[in-house]
Amino acid sequence: ALMGWGNRLLKTYERRVDSRTVYVGHQPCPSTQAFVPPKFCDNRIVSSKYTVWNFLPKNLFEQFRRIANFYFLIIFLVQVSDRPGDPDHKKIKVGDIVEVLEDETFPCDLILLGSSRDDDTCFVTTASLDGESNHKTHYTVPDLESDLEVLNATIECEQPQPDLYKFVGRMHIHKDGQEPAVRSLGPENLLLKGATLKNTRVVYGVAVYTGMETKMALNYQGKSQKRSVVEKSINGFLLVYLCILLSKALVCTTLKYVWQNQRGQDEPWYNQKTQKEKEANMFLKMFTDFLSFMVLFNFIIPVSMYVTVEMQKFLGSFFITWDRDFYDREIQEGALVNTSDLNEELGQVEYVFTDKTGTLTQNNMEFIECSIDGFQYKYQDSRTELDGFCVTDGPVSKLQQKAGREKEELFLRALCLCHTVQVKEAGQGVGFADQVDGVDVASAVEQRGFIASSPDEVALVKGAMKYGFTFLGLESKSMKILNRNNKIEKYELLHVLNFDPVRRRMSVIVRSPDGETLLFCKGADSSIFPRVRQEEVERIRMHVERNATEGYRTLCVAYKRLTDEVFARVDAELREARLALQDREERLVAVYNQVEKGMNLIGATAVEDRLQEEAAETMEALQSAGIKVWVLTGDKMETAKSTCYACRLFQRSTELLELTVRTLEEGGRKRGERLHELLLDYHKRAVQDAPPPKGGVTRTWSSAAQEYGFIIDGTTLSLLLNASSDVVSSNYRSLFLQICQNCTAVLCCRMAPLQKAQIVKMVKNSKGNPITLSIGDGANDVSMILEAHVGIGIKGKEGRQAVRNSDYAIPKLKHLKKLLLAHGHLYYVRIAHLVQYFFYKNLCFILPQFLYQFFCGYSQQPLYDAAYLTMYNICFTSMPILAYSLLEQHICIEILLENATLYREVAKNAMLRWGPFLCWTLLGIFQGLLFFFGVHCLFGNSALQDNGQVFGNWSFGTIVFTILVFTVTLKLALDTRHWTWINHFVIWGSLAFYVFFSFFWGGIIWPFLKQQRLYFVFANMLSSVSAWLVIILLILLSLLPDILWAVLRKPRGPHAQQVPFSLSAHYWTVEVPAMFL
Amino acid sequence: MKNQGTTNRPDNTAFDQQRLPAWQPVLSAGIVIPGFLLVGLAFIGIGVALFVTSRSIQVLENDYTGTGSSVHCSECVNPKTTPCTCQLNFSLSALFQGPVFLYYGLSNYFQNVRGYGSLRRPSSSCAPYQYDQNTTIAPCGSVANSMFNDTFTLYQLVNATRKTVPLDGKGIAWWTDYNIKFRNPPEVDGSLAAAFNGTVKPVNWPKPVYDLDPTNPANNGFLNQDFLVWMRTAALPDFWKLYRRITEGEYASGLPAGNYTLEIQYNYPVANFAGRKSVIFSNTSWMGGKNQFLGIAYLVTGSLCVVMSAVMLIVYAKFNSPDEDF
């Protein structure tokens, strides 16, 4: 079943499979026939995006990804820079022996050959690589001569690969006449470029990877640029506007030649052509005319929008960094923004993929309570009391005597014996052990450390310890227990009946000190209850169910006495099964199932994997915001499921659809068939039979409809994705996606990191291209963080890899709520409004200029003065929208956080779809028409002053432009819901600046201008009452649709309640009679 | 550097935390309905004032193209008859309130085409009217070359004798154009003609620029007011330009009732581009010349606002019933 997956792994591995040979100190070795100095890359690191050589093609490619940057073609922002570094570092070649002093950073990846410390170690800190600031110990290659001058060795190691924590190599040490000695090399021998030497005077190492091949450099590569939906919308709109531009130019060119065909219009005597124009080719003239129109109308393309958008994103992202709510006292850090390109994407998230361990939970299992023979025992200490988990009164350090001493001790012995925990001596460093999801390396070591494959086993052993039974360890097949009376009991471990996810239980068979053979079994309630005496079940079932409801992970413990005959038979069967060459697993399980029968139930335990702070609230908020939450974990299903219950992703009423190895094997048929059957069944239940979603916002969130939760595990997923044929596979995929989309929550357990990414990719590419967000804290989440549209890293304890690869990093899961619901929502609204506004304001800017062509013989006469044309986007209308796009809070943050459903209002790119775009465009057209024809009607008689003097074309343009600037600025003022002093300053300041500039520009004879065409035009305009009146009239008329919209739009949602509408209504009822009387 | 515990902690400023005090205006019905009503009423008021004012402005327009429906000056249409003088008789039954402005109007005349006002590329060039046989033209360019050159003389017929109505050619151009924007070259030996030495007159002009107004030496050169008026290019292809003001003597208060003759020296050809010429007598008010548009627009907008406030009131009253709180 895992073949396809394995293949993929192999493929990626193949690239790395060949190794490199490094000659230490470049000394030829006797064993190699001919010493050919191998060629490795030099030690330069190019961190700039462009080099001199690839600048043009690479930049062009990058730029053309944005259609608009066609305009930027001529702009060359050349950044060519090498990382500043010691010039000597560049000369280091692979095989050189490098000396590094204390507090220096390593110039390349080195194999540690010698250290000034006596114990052949050195300390480094990798803070600049992965953020872990603790000192790590690295070891020299064992048994080397101290004199490196005479060392003659070769190193074979893998080809460069980006994983910081993996390294495999061998060192062959050649001595005269002897067989070369071989030493194995691991990550503990490798000093990484970028790390810093600490507490060690000097070390010597041989360079194995240099320059762009170092692990650090490899890690900085390969991040492809993520693009937001907004950018895609912009490109769409831009295309429309390009079409408008082209059609405008075409229309004008065509009409120009049609018009010129009329008598006397081509070359009236008063405006004769120059000699050149007369001689010019007709088609060439047409073409130049077309181009001239393009130039005249090109302001319709909001080039300045790109600058503003970039500024908005860059400056706006500071608000995330600055937010004190994201500050975590423990790690003394706030949020981190790695890219500002995706701010608005945070407001569009439809799927959240979250890691479990370390993200949803603290990865910190704790024994909460147990139930022995139907009596509840709750262990209390100050910590649990602080957290308010305890309801029983008084601190109790000893068991209350309820169930009888014998039963209690049996239970505790069972806890101490039935596990696969190993004891680790105190003080031993964790070293380089790689923490993998769900495999806890004895996180909290008290006096003694425990190592287990699952942290809850540790929790149980520790729980037993609190009640007086301490597991001392396994020594030559015997388990030692320190009992309550401080006596050591020894049990002989006869067999371990391993845990597997299908049986969902494990057992041990031990021989007690008094010679009895006992089987202890622990497992999930569902797998234990059928195998014990029923009358015992009822007493405990209640406790188990209650604990499960509270999100604790419950296990039941049972035991069985084995008579000697039975044991002898079982022992024989087990041995036989273990030696079997075929179907070993199945035969073992058969024996296990046979022996784990007719047991006595002793009790149950409840272990809590503590959730992160406010994990449940966060998940609940996300769900009510219409976001689907998927938990992707490498952990076991039971653990993950209980976490899902604990953080309320699954409710008690949720019907779980399980697609795991367990359910696949239930039917006893081939997995493939069963998978097909289950998929169809679930699809029927969750998709076909589900009531059609009611219109509007009331969705499955309401309690009325049956909720479904979906569980799938890694094995089944690969079975599903790699079905026999492509057709079946794509069919399964779509079934799977449909089921998942109808489930409130989805749990994917036993996922390999790459599978997590696969799931994200599958959802990302599904119908409608939903926006995905991945959140995780560990190295195993990096792949999904990179894959999702938005990757969030948790600044957890597990190093910094997730943070480094993320787009945003937050200290805790709970911060996700504000990040999405408040920041994301606001950013989206801001940038969406920004984009629409820019297109709108350029449309109503250029439309009058287009209309003017119909009245000036299609002669490309600009309506506005060149200064106005240039300044419009740069000075007059740029600042208010920038301030708006940074400060606007159409709904204030508190309300956004309280009402998660508000997030749905902007879902699916609501403000940048074609509908709103059309509205904005129509508004722009309406206003453009109004500006032009309003002033045109006014100029029916161009004598606008009482002195009878007439106004010319520049007055016409200036009046239109004045109306335009005021209208678009006031339109923004109408849209602004959140007026800080900055908004006031820039809005009124912009208008004042326009007036001031116009006076200034028209008030002086500018020596560098050939024509003083705007001289006193503005001042003269203001001296005309009619001009004033038309300006006021047209501004009001242009804004009328907006005012009406603002009034008539029914105030929706709870944000409307912040301003008590009934209050204003109250005023109104008082006011009406007063007005009409 | 702050103490260790708060090194990385973001500053607690209102700006950083997006908590700047803000005014959150809401366009509620309680504000908008009375607002609309007030604005509407104000607009209606202004509209009425504009409308009444505009109606009181007298305009007398006569087309003298000589072709088509125009009967005046048909004798001058043939370009061969130069100079051609024609007469336009009209009578006023009542006083034409002064001050009266005399405009000439041209239609289908595109003063606003690009390239007319020396915008032709290369922009520094006045081509094709920069040089006349290698001598610089002053003033150069198409606009100057095509300056309107019909002249009008107005007579009142009093007892069958023609009495000249004095036409004032001062103050017809913008004050800034006359006093600041346009400058004559410095006079040489007290003579403007000498200042223009080395230049030739525009091709179509009968007289050089320093000799435009023989009656008034201050009205010559680039400072000739007719020239300035012409140089202020019109916005639209149908336009009026101010020709003279009637502000002097007994006509300062207006043209009294009676018969008048306007003698037109018909020089300016418009027939070949289907243009039309007219002459207009008009007076002005505080709002400028006659323009019905503004008054009507204000009345319509004002009424619209009032109607909308009424509609909103109805909608509001209907939907704001006590049981439904929105």
Short mmCIF file of C-alpha atoms in Angstrom, two decimals, chain A residues 935-945 948-951 1026, chain B residues 57 59 103 236 238 240 280 282-284 287-292:
data_model
loop_
_atom_site.label_atom_id
_atom_site.label_comp_id
_atom_site.label_asym_id
_atom_site.label_seq_id
_atom_site.Cartn_x
_atom_site.Cartn_y
_atom_site.Cartn_z
CA VAL A 935 -19.22 71.18 -17.19
CA HIS A 936 -19.96 70.86 -20.89
CA CYS A 937 -23.46 72.18 -20.27
CA LEU A 938 -22.03 74.98 -18.21
CA PHE A 939 -19.77 75.88 -21.11
CA GLY A 940 -22.78 76.24 -23.36
CA ASN A 941 -22.05 79.84 -22.57
CA SER A 942 -18.45 80.24 -21.65
CA ALA A 943 -18.97 83.75 -20.28
CA LEU A 944 -19.02 82.79 -16.64
CA GLN A 945 -18.22 86.07 -15.03
CA GLY A 948 -18.42 89.15 -19.88
CA GLN A 949 -15.03 87.60 -20.45
CA VAL A 950 -14.97 84.02 -21.61
CA PHE A 951 -13.23 80.95 -20.32
CA SER A 1026 -21.23 79.80 -11.77
CA ILE B 57 -30.46 88.06 -19.21
CA VAL B 59 -29.36 87.70 -25.65
CA TYR B 103 -19.61 88.70 -28.91
CA LEU B 236 -15.59 73.49 -27.37
CA ASP B 238 -19.02 76.13 -30.77
CA TRP B 240 -18.37 82.85 -28.33
CA ILE B 280 -24.29 88.27 -30.27
CA SER B 282 -25.77 90.01 -24.47
CA ASN B 283 -25.72 91.41 -21.03
CA THR B 284 -24.57 89.54 -17.95
CA MET B 287 -23.73 84.34 -12.73
CA GLY B 288 -22.18 85.46 -16.02
CA GLY B 289 -23.88 85.02 -19.36
CA LYS B 290 -27.23 83.44 -19.99
CA ASN B 291 -27.21 79.78 -19.02
CA GLN B 292 -30.43 77.97 -18.27
#
